[in-house]
XYZ file of C-alpha atoms in Angstrom:
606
model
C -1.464 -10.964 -39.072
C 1.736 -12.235 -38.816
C 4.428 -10.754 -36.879
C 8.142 -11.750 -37.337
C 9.970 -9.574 -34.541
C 10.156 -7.637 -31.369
C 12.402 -4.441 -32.446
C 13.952 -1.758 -30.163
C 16.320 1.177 -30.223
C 19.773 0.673 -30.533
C 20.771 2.591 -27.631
C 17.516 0.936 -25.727
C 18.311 0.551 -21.595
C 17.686 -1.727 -19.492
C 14.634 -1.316 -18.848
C 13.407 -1.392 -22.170
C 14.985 -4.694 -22.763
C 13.409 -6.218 -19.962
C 10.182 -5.302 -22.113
C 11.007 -6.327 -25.121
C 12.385 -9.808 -23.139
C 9.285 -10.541 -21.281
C 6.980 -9.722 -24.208
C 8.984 -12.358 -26.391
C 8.410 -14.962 -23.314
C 4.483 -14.621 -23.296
C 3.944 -14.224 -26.725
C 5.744 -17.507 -27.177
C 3.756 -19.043 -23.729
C 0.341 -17.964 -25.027
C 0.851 -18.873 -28.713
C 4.111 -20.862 -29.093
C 4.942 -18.364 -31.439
C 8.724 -17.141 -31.050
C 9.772 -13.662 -31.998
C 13.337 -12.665 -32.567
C 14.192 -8.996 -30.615
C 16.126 -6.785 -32.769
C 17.111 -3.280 -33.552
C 16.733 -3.741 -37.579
C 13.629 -4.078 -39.377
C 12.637 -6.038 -42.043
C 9.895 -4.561 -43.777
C 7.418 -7.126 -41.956
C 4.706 -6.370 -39.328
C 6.418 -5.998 -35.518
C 6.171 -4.905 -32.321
C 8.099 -1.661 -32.119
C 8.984 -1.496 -27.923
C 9.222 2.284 -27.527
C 10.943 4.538 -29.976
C 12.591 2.407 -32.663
C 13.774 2.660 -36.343
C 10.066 1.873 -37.964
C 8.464 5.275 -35.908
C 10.078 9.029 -37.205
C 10.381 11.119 -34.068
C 6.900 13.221 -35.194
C 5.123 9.904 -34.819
C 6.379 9.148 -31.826
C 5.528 12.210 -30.313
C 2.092 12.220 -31.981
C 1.774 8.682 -30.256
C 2.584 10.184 -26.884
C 1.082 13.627 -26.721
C -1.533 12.819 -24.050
C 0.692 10.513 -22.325
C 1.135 11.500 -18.573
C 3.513 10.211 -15.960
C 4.780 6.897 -16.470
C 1.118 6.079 -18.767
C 1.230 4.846 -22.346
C -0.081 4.786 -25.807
C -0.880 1.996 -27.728
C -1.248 2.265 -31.631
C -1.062 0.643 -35.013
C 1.350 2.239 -36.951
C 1.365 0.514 -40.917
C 0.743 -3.007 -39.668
C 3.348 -2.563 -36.539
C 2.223 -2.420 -32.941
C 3.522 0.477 -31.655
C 4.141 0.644 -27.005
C 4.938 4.160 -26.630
C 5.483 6.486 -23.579
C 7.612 9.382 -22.197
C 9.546 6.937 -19.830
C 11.058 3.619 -20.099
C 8.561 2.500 -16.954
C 5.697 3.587 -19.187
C 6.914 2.067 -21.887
C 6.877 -1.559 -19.533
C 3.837 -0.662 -18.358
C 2.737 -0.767 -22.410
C 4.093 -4.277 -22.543
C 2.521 -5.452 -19.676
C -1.127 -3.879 -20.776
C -0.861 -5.551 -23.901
C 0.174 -8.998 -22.513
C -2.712 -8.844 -20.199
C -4.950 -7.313 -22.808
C -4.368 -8.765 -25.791
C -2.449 -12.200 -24.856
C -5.352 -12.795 -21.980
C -2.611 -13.430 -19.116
C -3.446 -12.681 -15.933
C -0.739 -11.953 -13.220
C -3.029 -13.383 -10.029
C 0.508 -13.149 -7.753
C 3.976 -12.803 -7.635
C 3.964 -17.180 -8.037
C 0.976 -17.833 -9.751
C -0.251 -16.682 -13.354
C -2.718 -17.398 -15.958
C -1.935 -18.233 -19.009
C -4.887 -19.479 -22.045
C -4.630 -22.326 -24.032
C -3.790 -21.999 -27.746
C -4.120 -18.082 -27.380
C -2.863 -15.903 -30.336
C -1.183 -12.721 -30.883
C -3.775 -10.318 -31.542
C -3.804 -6.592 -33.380
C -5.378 -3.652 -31.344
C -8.423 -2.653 -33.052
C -8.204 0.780 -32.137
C -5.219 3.035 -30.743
C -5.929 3.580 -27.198
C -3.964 6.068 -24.506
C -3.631 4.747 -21.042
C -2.715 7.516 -17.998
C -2.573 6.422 -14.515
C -5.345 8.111 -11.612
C -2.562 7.985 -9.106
C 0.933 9.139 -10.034
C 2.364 7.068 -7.563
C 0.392 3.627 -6.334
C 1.179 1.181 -3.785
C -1.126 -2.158 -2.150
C 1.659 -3.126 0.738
C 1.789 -6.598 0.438
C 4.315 -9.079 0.907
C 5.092 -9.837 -2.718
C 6.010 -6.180 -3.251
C 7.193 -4.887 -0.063
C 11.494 -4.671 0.280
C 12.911 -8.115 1.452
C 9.827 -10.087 0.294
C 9.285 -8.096 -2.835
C 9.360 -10.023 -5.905
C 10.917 -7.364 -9.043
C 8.364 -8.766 -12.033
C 5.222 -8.090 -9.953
C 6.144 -4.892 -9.110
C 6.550 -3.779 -12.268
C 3.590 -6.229 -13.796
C 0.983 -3.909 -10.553
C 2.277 -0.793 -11.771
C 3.301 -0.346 -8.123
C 5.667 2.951 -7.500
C 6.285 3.567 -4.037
C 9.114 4.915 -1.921
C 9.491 1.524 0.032
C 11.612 -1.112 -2.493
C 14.356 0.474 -4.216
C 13.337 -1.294 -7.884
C 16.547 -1.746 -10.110
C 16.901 -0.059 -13.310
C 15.727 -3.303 -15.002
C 11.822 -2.730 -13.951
C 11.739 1.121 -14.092
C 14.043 2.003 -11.752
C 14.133 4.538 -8.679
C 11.512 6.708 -7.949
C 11.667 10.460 -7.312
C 10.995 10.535 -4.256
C 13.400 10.087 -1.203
C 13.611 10.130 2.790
C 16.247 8.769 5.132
C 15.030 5.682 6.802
C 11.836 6.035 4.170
C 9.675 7.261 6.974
C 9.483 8.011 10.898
C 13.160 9.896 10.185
C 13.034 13.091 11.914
C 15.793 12.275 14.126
C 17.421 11.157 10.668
C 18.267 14.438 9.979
C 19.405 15.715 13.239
C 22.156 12.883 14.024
C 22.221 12.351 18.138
C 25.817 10.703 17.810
C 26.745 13.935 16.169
C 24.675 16.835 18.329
C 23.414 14.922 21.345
C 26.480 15.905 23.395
C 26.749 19.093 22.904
C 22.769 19.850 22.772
C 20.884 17.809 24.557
C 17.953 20.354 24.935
C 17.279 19.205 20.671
C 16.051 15.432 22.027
C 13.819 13.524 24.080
C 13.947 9.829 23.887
C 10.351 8.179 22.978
C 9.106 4.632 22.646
C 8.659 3.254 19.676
C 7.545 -0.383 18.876
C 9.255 -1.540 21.749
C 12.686 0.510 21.299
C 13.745 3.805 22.765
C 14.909 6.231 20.139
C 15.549 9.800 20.075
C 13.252 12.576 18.423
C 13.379 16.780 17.835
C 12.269 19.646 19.001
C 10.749 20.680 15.401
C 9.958 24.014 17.803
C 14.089 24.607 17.843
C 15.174 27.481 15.303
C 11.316 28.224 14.636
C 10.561 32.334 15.352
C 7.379 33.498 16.639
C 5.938 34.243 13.459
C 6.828 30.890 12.162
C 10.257 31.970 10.050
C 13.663 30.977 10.318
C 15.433 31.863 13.294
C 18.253 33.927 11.916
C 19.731 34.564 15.634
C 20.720 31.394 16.382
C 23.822 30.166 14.948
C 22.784 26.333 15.691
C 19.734 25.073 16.266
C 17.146 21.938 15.009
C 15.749 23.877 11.833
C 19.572 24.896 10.701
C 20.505 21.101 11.375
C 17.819 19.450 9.195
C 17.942 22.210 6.427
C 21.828 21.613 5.894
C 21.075 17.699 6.106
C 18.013 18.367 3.174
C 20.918 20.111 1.167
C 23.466 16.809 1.441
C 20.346 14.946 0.200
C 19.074 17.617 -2.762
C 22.829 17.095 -4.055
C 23.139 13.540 -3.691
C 19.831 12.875 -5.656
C 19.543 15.450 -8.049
C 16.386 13.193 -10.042
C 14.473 13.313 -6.664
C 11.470 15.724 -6.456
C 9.740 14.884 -3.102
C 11.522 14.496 0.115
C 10.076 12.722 2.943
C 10.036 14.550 6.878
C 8.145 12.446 8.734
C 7.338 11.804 12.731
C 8.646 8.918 14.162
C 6.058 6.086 14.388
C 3.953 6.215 17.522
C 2.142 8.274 19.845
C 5.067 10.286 22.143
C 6.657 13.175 20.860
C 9.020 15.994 22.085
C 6.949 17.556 24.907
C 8.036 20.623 27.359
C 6.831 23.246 28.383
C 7.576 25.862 24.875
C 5.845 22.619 23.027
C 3.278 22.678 25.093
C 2.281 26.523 24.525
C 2.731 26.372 21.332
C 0.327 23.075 21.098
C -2.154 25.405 22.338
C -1.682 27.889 20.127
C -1.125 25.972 16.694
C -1.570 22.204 17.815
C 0.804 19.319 16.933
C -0.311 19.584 12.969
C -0.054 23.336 13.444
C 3.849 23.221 14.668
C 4.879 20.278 12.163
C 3.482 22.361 9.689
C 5.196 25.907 10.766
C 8.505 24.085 10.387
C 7.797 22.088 7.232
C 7.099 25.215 5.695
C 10.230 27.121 6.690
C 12.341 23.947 5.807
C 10.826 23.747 2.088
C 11.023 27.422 1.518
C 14.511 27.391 2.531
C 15.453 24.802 0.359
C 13.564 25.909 -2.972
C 15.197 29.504 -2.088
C 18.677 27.651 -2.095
C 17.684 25.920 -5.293
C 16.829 29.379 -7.043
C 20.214 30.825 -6.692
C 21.371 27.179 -8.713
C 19.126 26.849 -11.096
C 15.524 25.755 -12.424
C 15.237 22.694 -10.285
C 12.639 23.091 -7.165
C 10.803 20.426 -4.667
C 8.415 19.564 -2.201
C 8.643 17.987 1.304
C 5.829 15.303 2.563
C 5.128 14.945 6.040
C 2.592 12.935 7.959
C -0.556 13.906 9.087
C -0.635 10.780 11.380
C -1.422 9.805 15.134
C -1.170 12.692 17.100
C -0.266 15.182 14.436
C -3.668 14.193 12.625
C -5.961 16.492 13.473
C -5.546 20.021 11.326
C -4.614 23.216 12.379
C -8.401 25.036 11.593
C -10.969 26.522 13.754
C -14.692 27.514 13.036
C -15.194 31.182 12.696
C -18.901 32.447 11.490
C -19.723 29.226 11.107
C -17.034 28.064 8.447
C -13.563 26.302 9.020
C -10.247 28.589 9.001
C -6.576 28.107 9.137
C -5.745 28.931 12.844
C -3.305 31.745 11.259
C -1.790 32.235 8.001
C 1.619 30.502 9.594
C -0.025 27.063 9.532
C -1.635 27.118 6.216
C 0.607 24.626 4.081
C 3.724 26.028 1.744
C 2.471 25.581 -2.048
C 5.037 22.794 -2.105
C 4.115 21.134 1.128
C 2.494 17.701 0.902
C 0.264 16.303 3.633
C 0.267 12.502 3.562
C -3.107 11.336 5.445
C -2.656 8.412 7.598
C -5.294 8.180 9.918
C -4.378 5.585 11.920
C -7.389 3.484 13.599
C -9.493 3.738 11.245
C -12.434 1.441 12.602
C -14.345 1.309 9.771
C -13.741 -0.234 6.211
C -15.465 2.148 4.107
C -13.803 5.507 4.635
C -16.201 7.343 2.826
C -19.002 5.713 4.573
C -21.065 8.218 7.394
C -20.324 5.319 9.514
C -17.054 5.649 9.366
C -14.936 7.115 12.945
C -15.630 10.539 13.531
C -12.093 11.676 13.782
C -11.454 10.179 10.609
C -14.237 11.934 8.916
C -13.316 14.927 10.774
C -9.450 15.183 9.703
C -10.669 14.659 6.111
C -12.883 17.417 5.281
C -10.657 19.769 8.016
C -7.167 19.293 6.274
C -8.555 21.082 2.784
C -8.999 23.929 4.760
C -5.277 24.198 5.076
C -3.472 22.470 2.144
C -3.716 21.795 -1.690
C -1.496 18.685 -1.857
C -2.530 15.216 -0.501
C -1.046 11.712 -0.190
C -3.172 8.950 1.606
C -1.956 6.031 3.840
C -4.734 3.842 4.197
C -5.488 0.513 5.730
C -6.888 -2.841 5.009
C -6.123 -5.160 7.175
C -7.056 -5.851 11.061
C -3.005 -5.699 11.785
C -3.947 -7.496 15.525
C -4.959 -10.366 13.597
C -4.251 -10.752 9.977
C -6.449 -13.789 9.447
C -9.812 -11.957 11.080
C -12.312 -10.991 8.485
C -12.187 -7.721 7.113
C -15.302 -6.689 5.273
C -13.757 -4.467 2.409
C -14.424 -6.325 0.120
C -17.492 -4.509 -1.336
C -16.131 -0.404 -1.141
C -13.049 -1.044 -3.021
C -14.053 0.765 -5.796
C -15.992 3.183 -3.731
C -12.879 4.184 -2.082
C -10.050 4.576 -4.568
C -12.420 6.689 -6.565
C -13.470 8.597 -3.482
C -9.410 9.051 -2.783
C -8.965 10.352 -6.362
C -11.733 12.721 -5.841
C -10.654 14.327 -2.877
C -7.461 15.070 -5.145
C -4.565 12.539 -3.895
C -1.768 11.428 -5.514
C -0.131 8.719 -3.892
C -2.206 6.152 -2.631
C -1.044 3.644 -0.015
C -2.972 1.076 0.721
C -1.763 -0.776 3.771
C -2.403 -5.025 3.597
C -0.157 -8.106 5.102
C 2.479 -5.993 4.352
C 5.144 -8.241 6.061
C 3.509 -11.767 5.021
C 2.309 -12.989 1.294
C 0.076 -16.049 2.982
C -2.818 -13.676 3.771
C -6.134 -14.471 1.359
C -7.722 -12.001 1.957
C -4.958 -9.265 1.182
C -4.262 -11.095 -1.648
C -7.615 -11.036 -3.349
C -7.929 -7.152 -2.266
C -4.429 -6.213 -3.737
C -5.332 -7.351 -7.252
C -8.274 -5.258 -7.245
C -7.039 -2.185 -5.743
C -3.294 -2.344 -7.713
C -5.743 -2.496 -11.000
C -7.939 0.649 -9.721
C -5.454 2.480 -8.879
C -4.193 2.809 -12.246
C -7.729 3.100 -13.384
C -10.471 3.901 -11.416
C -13.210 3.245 -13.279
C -12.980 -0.760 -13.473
C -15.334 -2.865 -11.859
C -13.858 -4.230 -8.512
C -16.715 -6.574 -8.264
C -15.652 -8.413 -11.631
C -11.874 -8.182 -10.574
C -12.486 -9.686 -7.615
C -14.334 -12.481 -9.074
C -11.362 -13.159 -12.025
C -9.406 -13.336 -9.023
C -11.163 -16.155 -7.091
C -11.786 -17.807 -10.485
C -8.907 -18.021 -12.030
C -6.721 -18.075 -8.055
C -9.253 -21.168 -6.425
C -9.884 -22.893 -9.533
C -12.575 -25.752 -8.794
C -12.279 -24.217 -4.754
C -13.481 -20.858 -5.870
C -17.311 -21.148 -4.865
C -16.212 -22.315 -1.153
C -14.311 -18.880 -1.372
C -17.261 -16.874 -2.293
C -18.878 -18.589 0.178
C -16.945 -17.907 3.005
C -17.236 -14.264 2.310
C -20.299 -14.011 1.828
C -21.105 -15.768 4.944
C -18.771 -13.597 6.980
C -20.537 -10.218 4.975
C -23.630 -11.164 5.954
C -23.447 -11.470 9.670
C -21.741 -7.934 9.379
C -24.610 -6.700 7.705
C -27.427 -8.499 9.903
C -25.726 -6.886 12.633
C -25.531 -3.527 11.244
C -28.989 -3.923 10.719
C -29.435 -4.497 14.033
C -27.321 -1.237 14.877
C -23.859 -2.852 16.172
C -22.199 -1.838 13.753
C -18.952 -3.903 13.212
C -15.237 -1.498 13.364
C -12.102 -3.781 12.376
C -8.542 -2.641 12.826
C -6.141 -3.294 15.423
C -8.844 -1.975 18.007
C -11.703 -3.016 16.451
C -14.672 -5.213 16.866
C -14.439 -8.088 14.131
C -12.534 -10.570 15.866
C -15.176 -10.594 19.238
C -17.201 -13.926 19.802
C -20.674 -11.962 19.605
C -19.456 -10.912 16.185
C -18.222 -14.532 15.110
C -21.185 -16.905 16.262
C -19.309 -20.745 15.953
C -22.136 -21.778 13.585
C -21.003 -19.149 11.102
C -16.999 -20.067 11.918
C -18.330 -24.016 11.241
C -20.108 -23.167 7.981
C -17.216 -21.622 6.846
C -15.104 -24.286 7.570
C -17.679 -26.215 6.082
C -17.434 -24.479 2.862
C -13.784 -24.940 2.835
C -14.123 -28.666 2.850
C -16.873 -28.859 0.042
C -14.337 -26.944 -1.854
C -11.457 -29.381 -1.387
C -13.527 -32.730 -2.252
C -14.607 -30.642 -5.658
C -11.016 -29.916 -6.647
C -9.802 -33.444 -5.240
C -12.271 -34.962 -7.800
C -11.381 -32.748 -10.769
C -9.944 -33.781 -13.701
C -6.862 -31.898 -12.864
C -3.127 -32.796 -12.300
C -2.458 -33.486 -8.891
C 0.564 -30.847 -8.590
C -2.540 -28.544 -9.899
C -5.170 -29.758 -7.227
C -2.620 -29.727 -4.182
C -2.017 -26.383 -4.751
C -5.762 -25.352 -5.171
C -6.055 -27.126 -2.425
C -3.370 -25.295 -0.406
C -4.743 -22.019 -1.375
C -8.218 -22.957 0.334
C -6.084 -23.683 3.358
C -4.944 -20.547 3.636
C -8.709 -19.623 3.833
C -9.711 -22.035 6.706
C -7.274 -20.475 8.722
C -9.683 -17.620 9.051
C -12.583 -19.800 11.065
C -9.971 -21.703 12.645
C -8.607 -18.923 14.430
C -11.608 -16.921 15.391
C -12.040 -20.558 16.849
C -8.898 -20.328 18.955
C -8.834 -16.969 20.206
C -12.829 -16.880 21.443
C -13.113 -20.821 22.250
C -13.401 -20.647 25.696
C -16.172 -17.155 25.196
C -18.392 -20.026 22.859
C -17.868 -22.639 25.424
C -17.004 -21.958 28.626
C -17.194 -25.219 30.046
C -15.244 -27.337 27.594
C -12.491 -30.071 28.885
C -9.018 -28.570 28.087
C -8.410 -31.480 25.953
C -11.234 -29.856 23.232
C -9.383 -26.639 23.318
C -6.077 -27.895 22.564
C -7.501 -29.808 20.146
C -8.994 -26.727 18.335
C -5.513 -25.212 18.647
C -3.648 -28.255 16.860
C -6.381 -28.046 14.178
C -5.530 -24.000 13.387
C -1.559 -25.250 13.463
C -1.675 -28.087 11.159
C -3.877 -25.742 9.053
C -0.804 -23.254 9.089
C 2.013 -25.816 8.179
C -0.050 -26.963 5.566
C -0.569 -23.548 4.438
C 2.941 -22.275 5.262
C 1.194 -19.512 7.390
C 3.884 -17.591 8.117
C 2.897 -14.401 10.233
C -0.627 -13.857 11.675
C 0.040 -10.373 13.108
C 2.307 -7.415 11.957
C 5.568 -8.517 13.195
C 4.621 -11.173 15.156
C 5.069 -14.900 13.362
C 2.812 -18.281 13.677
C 5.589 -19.585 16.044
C 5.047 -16.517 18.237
C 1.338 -17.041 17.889
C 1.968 -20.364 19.169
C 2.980 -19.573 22.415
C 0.711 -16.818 23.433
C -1.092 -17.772 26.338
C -4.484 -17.610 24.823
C -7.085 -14.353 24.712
C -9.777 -17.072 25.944
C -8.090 -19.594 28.214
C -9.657 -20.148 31.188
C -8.248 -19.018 34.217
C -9.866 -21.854 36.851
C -7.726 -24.965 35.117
């Protein structure tokens, strides 16, 4: 069939544009067919991008009945291909679904895509509704996190997250808002503005190096976990009048973040303390949180219709719930620390040791917090994490539970799932393999991750892929000989994957074995030589992983070596990096930085 345009509404916005723009461009990449975008038909077959003049508003609505969220319909409408949805993001997401679907392009990273050779444009052969598992859906990862973000892959992942403000262009803000994003408690209680005159609302706490101030979330909290009507200032009164400023300012928003700052330390005296006892930390975040959300909503009633929730963290040492074991079964401590109806607890279970969070090998206080925070809420987010944020470049053996774990996420009823990679760096292979497969499930979680994972390394590695699959598999298998063995491997920032007993240097040399086998078979493709340098870079990126298990256990795997063999395993990891523009190998800490560490395995007697 032949289409002659790409029509939208008159009064289409921007966003809509975008998708009517960037359909145009890969219709005319895959086929070298160009449409015109218009708002007039012509009685030939088009592409109508959301509601336009060929679809009566019954149709349209037929077309998105079952549409949920920011999901989509796809339909053939008298000859015309028909992207329809309830929002202009949805709507996107429609164009994107079919460019990938239909068109065969594959969006591998932010700077590298695939397009087929002498494709065509191709008719849906059946109408098809697409809703996402996860209403909002986030892989951290350089190419989509705030400075580094890049605006077309976040809207191409379907990523929605509270942590890059997206321009109207590619779907625009999100409802959800917090001061600072997260870690904002003292956000909302302003120390320039209060500290003076109450000093008893602070304690200053480390965190990540810097002293800052938090609250006493105990402050303006009665006994039986209400608002404090006697005192005429105090911390709850403070952030509850701050909420308001915010509910006004952004009347779209319908979650509002009130988070702990990041870090261990905490307002502690001796009320805290008693009251720890009594409710612990979750128990007194969540006594507040409930008295600041029901405060709010009651404020909204007396304005109108409008209503919403508050998300705070169940994180570090606020992560263990409120519950006790009574006859045998798990209860709330009291009815005061059972979560508000419109109270959402965002997991983040920080050091998790274990890959697989759904695995009985997984850390006990993970496992723990999971099935105990049911027993005392209804609505979940989850921050989880997939990298070993010590050492970026270490192997992390998630490879094989992706699937396993966004579906077991879905099941235990989240919404929002963060997935926490290289968040701060877009040079990290492994993140980047695992983001394409987890940004895909988490709009659908019945794909196969295996089979994403392999169109990744295909299509990514080119002639280098093999070495890739090698490399993994390689690094997978020690895991698994040693879990066999019963040592079973943890990874995270205090984990186990990075240790010399772990890493044997005949596995590290295979690898870096691999890597070369790979790079002679792309060097003698038939290939342009822009094409193979790149390939070629990409498996650089790769060989950084041996190369610096290398470095940081050299002098573990030989302890008698000259120094002159060390530093020459060092120069081999940094020429690796500049080759591979390596740019962090740590979260927050850069190759430069890396480069004048000391060394975890230097000997001491030289």
């Amino acid at each position: 069939m032949k289409f002659t345009k790409i029509l939208t509404a008159e009064n289409a916005d921007e966003c809509i544009l975008y998708s009517a723009k960037t359909l145009k461009k890969y219709i005319l990449k895959v086929s070298g067919e160009e449409l015109g975008i218009s708002t007039e038909p012509d009685g030939k077959a088009c592409f109508s991008v959301g509601k336009t003049a060929i679809v009566t508003d019954d149709e349209y609505k037929t077309a998105t009945s079952d549409v949920k969220g920011d999901g989509f319909s796809l339909s053939v409408l008298r000859g015309n291909v028909l992207i329809a949805a309830k929002t202009s993001r949805g709507v996107m997401y429609g164009v994107y679904d079919y460019i990938e679907k239909f068109l065969g392009v594959r969006f591998l990273t932010a700077d590298a895509e695939y397009i087929p050779e002498n494709g065509s444009v191709v008719v849906p052969d059946k109408n098809y509704i697409s809703n996402p598992d996860f209403s909002m859906r986030t892989y951290l990862f350089g190419d989509t996190f705030q400075d580094t973000a890049d605006m077309d892959h976040i809207a191409r992942t379907r990523t929605v997250d509270l942590f890059t403000e997206v321009d109207k262009t590619h779907g625009g803000k999100t409802t959800v808002y917090g001061r600072n994003i997260n870690h904002n408690f003292h956000f909302y209680v302003p120390f320039e503005k209060y500290g003076n005159d109450h000093p008893e609302f602070y304690r200053f706490i480390y965190v990540n190096a810097e002293i800052l101030p938090t609250i006493d979330i105990t402050n303006g909290i009665t006994d039986d976990g209400k608002l404090d009507e006697s005192m005429d200032v105090s911390v709850a009164k403070i952030v509850i009048a701050e909420m308001k400023k915010d509910i006004e300012k952004y009347p779209i928003v319908e979650v509002f973040c009130f988070t702990q700052e990041d870090g261990p330390y905490y307002f502690d005296d001796e009320h805290n303390r008693a009251l720890e006892a009594k409710y612990k930390r979750s128990g007194i975040l969540i006594r507040f949180c409930n008295v600041l959300v029901r405060e709010l909503n009651k404020y909204l009633a007396e304005k109108g219709p409008r209503r919403i929730k508050i998300m705070t963290f169940a994180y570090d040492y606020a992560k263990d719930a409120p519950v006790k074991t009574e006859n045998g079964n798990l209860v709330p401590l009291d009815e005061t620390v059972v979560a508000d109806e419109n109270l959402i607890i965002q997991l983040a279970l920080f050091r998790n040791g274990y890959y697989d969070y759904f695995s009985d090998k997984q850390e006990p206080h993970i496992r723990k917090s999971m099935s105990e925070w049911k027993i005392v809420a209804d609505n979940f987010w989850f921050w989880a994490y997939d990298s070993d944020f010590h050492r970026y470049l270490f192997f992390y053996d998630s490879f094989r539970n992706i699937a396993k774990d966004v579906r077991g996420f879905k099941d235990y009823g989240i919404t929002y799932l963060c997935m926490q990679g290289s968040h701060d760096s877009t040079h990290i292979w492994q993140n980047k393999i695992r983001a394409y497969a987890y940004r895909k499930l988490m709009w659908n979680s019945k794909l196969d991750d295996n089979r994403l994972i392999d169109e990744f390394i295909d299509l990514y590695y080119g002639e280098g892929a093999n070495a890739v699959r090698t490399i993994v598999s390689l690094f997978h298998k020690q895991f698994e000989k040693l879990e066999e063995e019963g040592k079973t491997v943890f990874c995270g920032s205090f984990g186990s994957c990075e240790k010399p007993e772990v890493n044997p240097p005949e596995l590290l040399y295979e690898a870096i074995k691999a890597v070369e086998k790979g790079e002679q078979k792309i060097s003698s493709a038939s290939l342009p030589e822009k094409t193979k340098a790149e390939f070629i870079r990409r498996l650089e990126e790769v060989r950084l992983t041996p190369l610096m298990l290398l470095c940081d256990n050299y002098y573990f795997y030989y302890p008698s070596a000259p120094r002159e063999e060390y530093e020459a395993a060092r120069k081999d990891f940094f020429d690796c990096a500049e080759r591979a523009n390596l740019d962090k190998v740590a979260e927050r800490w850069t190759t430069d930085m890396y480069r004048l560490e000391p060394g975890t395995s230097e000997r001491t007697d030289l």
